Tab-separated table of C-alpha atoms in Angstrom:
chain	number	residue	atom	x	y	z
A	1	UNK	CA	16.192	28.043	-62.640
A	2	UNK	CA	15.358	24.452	-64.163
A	3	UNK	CA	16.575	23.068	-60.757
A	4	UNK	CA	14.266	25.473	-58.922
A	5	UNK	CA	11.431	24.473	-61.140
A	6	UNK	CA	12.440	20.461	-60.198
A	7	UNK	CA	12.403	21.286	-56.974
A	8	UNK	CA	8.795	22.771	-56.707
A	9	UNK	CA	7.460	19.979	-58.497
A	10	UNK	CA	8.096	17.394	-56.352
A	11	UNK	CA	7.769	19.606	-53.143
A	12	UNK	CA	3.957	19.799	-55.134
A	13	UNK	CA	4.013	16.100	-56.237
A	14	UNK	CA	4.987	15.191	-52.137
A	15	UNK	CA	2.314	17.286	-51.094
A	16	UNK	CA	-0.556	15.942	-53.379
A	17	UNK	CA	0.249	12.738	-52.458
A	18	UNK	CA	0.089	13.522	-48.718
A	19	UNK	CA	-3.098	15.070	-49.101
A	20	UNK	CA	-4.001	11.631	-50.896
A	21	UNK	CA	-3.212	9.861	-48.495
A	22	UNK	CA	-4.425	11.528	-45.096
A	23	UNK	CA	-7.453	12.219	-46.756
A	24	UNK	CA	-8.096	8.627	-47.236
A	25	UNK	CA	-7.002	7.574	-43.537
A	26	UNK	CA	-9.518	10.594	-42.671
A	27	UNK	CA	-12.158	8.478	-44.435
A	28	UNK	CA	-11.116	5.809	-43.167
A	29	UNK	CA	-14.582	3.725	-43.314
A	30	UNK	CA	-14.856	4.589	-47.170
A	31	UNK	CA	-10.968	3.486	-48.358
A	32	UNK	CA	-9.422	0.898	-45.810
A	33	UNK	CA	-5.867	0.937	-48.146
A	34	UNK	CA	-3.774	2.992	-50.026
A	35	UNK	CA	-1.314	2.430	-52.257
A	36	UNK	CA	1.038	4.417	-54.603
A	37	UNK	CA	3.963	4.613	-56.273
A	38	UNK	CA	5.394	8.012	-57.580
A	39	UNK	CA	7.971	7.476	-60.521
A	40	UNK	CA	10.004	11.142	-62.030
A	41	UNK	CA	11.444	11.489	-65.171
A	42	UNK	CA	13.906	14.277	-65.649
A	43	UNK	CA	15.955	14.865	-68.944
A	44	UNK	CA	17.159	17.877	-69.904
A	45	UNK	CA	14.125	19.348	-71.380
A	46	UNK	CA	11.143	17.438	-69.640
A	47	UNK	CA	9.768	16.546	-66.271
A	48	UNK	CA	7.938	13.484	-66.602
A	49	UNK	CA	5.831	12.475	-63.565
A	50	UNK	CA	3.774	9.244	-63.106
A	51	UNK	CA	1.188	8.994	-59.832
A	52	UNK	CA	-0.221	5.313	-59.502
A	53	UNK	CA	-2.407	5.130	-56.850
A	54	UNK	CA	-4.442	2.070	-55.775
A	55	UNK	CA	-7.138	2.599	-53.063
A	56	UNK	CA	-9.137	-0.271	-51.934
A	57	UNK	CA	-12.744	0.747	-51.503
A	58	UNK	CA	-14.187	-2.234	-50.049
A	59	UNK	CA	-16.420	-1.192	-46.923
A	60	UNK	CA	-15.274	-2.268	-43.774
A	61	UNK	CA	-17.170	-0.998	-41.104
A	62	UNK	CA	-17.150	-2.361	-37.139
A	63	UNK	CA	-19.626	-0.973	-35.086
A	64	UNK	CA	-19.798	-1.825	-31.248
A	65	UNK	CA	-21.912	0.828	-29.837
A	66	UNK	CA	-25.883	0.722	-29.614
A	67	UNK	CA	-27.574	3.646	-30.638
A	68	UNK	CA	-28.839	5.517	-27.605
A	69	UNK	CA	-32.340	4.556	-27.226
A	70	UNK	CA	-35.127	6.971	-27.551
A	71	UNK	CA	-37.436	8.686	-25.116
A	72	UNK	CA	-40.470	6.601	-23.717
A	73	UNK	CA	-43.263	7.743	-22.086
A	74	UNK	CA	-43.087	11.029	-20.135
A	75	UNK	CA	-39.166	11.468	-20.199
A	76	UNK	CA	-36.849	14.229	-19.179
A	77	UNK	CA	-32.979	14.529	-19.190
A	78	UNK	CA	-30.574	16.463	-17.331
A	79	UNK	CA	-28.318	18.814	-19.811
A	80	UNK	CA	-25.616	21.585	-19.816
A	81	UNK	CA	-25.779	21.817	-23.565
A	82	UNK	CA	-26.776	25.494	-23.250
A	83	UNK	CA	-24.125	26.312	-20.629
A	84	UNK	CA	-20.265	26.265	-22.589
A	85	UNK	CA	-17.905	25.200	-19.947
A	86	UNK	CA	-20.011	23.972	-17.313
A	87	UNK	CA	-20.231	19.847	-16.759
A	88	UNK	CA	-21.548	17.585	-14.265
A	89	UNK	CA	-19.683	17.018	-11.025
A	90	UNK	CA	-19.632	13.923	-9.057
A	91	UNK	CA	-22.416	12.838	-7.490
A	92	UNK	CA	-26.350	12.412	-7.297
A	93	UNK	CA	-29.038	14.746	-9.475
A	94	UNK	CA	-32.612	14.594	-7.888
A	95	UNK	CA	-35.369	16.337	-9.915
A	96	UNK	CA	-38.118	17.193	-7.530
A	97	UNK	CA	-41.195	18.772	-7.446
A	98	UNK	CA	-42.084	21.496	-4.762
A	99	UNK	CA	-41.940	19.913	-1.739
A	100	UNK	CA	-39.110	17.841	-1.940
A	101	UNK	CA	-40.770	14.622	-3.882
A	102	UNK	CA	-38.148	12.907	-6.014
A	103	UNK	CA	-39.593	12.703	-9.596
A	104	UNK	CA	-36.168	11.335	-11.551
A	105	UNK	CA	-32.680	10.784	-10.782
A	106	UNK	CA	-29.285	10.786	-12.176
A	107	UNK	CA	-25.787	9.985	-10.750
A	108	UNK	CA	-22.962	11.467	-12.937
A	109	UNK	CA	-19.217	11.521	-13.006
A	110	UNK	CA	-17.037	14.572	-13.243
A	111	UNK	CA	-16.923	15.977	-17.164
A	112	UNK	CA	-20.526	14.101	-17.997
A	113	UNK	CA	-22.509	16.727	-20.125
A	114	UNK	CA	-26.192	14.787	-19.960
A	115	UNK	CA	-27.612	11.805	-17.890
A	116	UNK	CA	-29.501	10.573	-21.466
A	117	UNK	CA	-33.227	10.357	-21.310
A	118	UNK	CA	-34.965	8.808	-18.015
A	119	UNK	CA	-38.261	7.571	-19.848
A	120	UNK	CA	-41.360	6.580	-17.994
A	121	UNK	CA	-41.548	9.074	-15.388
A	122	UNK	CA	-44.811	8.603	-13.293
A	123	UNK	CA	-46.045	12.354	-12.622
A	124	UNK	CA	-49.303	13.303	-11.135
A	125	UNK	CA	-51.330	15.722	-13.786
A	126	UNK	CA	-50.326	17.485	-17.114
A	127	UNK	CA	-47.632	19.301	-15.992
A	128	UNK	CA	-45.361	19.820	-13.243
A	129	UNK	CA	-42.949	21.957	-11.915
A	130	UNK	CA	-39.353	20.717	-10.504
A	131	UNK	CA	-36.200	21.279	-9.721
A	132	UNK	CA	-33.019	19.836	-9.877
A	133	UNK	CA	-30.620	19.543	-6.987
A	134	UNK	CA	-27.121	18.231	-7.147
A	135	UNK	CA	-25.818	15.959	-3.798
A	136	UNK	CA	-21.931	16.000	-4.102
A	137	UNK	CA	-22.231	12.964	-1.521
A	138	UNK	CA	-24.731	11.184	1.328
A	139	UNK	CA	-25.847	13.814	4.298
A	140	UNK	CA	-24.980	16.717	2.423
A	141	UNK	CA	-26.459	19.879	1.766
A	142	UNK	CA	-27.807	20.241	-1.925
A	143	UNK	CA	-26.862	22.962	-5.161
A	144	UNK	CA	-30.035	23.832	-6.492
A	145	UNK	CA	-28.855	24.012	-10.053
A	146	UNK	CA	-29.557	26.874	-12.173
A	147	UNK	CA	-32.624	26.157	-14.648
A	148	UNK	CA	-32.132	27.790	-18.385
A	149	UNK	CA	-35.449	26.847	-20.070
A	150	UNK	CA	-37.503	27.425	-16.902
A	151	UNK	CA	-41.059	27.864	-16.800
A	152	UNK	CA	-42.810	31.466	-17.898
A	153	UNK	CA	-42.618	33.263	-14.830
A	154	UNK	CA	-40.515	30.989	-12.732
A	155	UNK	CA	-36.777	30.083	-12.251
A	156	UNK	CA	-38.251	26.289	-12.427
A	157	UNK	CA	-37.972	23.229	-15.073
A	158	UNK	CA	-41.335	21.398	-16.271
A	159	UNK	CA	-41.990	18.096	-16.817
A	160	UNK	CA	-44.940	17.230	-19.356
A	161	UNK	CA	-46.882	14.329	-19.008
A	162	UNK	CA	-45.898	12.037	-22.541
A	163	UNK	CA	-43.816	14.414	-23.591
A	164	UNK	CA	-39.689	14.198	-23.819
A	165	UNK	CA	-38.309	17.155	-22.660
A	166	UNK	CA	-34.215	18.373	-21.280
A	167	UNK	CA	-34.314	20.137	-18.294
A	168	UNK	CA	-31.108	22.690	-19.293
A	169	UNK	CA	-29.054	23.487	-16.588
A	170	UNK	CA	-26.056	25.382	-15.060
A	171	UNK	CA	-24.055	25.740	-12.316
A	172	UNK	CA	-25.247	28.849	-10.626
A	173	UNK	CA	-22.223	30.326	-9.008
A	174	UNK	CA	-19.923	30.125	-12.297
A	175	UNK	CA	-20.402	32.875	-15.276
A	176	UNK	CA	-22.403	31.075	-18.146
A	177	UNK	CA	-21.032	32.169	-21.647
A	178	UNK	CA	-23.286	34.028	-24.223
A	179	UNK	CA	-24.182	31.574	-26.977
A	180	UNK	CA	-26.340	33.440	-28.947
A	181	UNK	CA	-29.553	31.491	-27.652
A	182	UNK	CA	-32.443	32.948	-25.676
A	183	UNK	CA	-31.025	30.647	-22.179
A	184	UNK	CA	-33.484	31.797	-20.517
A	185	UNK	CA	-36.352	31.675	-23.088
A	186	UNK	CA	-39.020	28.262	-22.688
A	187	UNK	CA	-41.122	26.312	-25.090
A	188	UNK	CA	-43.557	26.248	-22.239
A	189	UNK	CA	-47.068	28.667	-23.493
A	190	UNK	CA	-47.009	31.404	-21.415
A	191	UNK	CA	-51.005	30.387	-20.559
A	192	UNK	CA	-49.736	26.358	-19.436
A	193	UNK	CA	-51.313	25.386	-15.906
A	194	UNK	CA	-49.021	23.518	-13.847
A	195	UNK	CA	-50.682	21.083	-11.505
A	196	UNK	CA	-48.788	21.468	-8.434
């Protein structure tokens, strides 16, 4: 029994100390360095255990990455937030208005999730409707990408004029999971004229 009893405590006293120190590698900009020493005692009647545990708390944090920079202007950007599974492919995004006019632009790698936000985009009235098309390569024929916070009454994206705005989209020949969010819903007032 008293050996059983041994046992457990320094399975427990191993543990804690594991916990200890993960925890502070998980933190790893908070304590840079841990230290400890674990001493047992064990006589015949008492279990004497002694945790010393140094962490050095001096802040040591490298950062090499800017901060993505905001919107500017009238801005839009191309995302599959909304769609679980679905990524960019390889190639060229156009966002266009009826007609074929190229508003904005975007050329992605396989996995990318957004293109960021493409700021000062030079549209003609309040707001427009587009949409995007995905080019796998030149002389190609285009995807017209699925929109999921279209317009009310259309299966198009908008563009505001000064405002910042993602144009959410899928791939329209794969399932898109349900997320629990209104896809298809739009921010866009159902009474909005769109000037083209």
């Amino acid at each position: 029994m008293k050996r059983s009893k041994i046992i457990v405590v320094l399975l427990g006293t191993m543990a804690l100390l594991a916990l200890l120190v993960v925890g502070s590698i998980g933190a790893a900009p908070l304590y840079q360095d841990v230290d400890g020493d674990i001493d047992i005692d064990i006589d015949d009647d008492d279990i004497d255990i002694d945790i010393d545990i140094d962490i050095d708390d001096d802040i040591d944090v490298d950062v090499d990455a800017d901060a993505e920079p905001g919107p500017s202007g009238t801005a839009i950007r191309i995302d599959f937030e909304l769609a679980p599974g679905h990524s960019a492919k390889k190639g060229h995004y156009s966002v266009q208005l009826p007609g074929g006019a190229e508003v904005a632009s975007w050329y992605a790698l396989d996995g990318w999730l957004d293109s960021g936000w493409i700021s000062d985009l030079d549209i003609k009235g309040d707001t427009v409707l587009v949409d995007v098309l995905y080019y796998p390569g030149p002389d190609t024929e285009p995807t017209k990408m699925l929109i999921l916070n279209p317009a009310p009454g259309t299966d198009m994206g908008w563009i505001g004029s000064g405002m910042a705005h993602a144009l959410e989209v899928a791939w329209p020949d794969m399932p898109i999971e349900n997320t629990g969010f209104d896809v298809m819903g739009s921010n866009v007032s159902e009474n909005t004229e769109f000037d083209n």
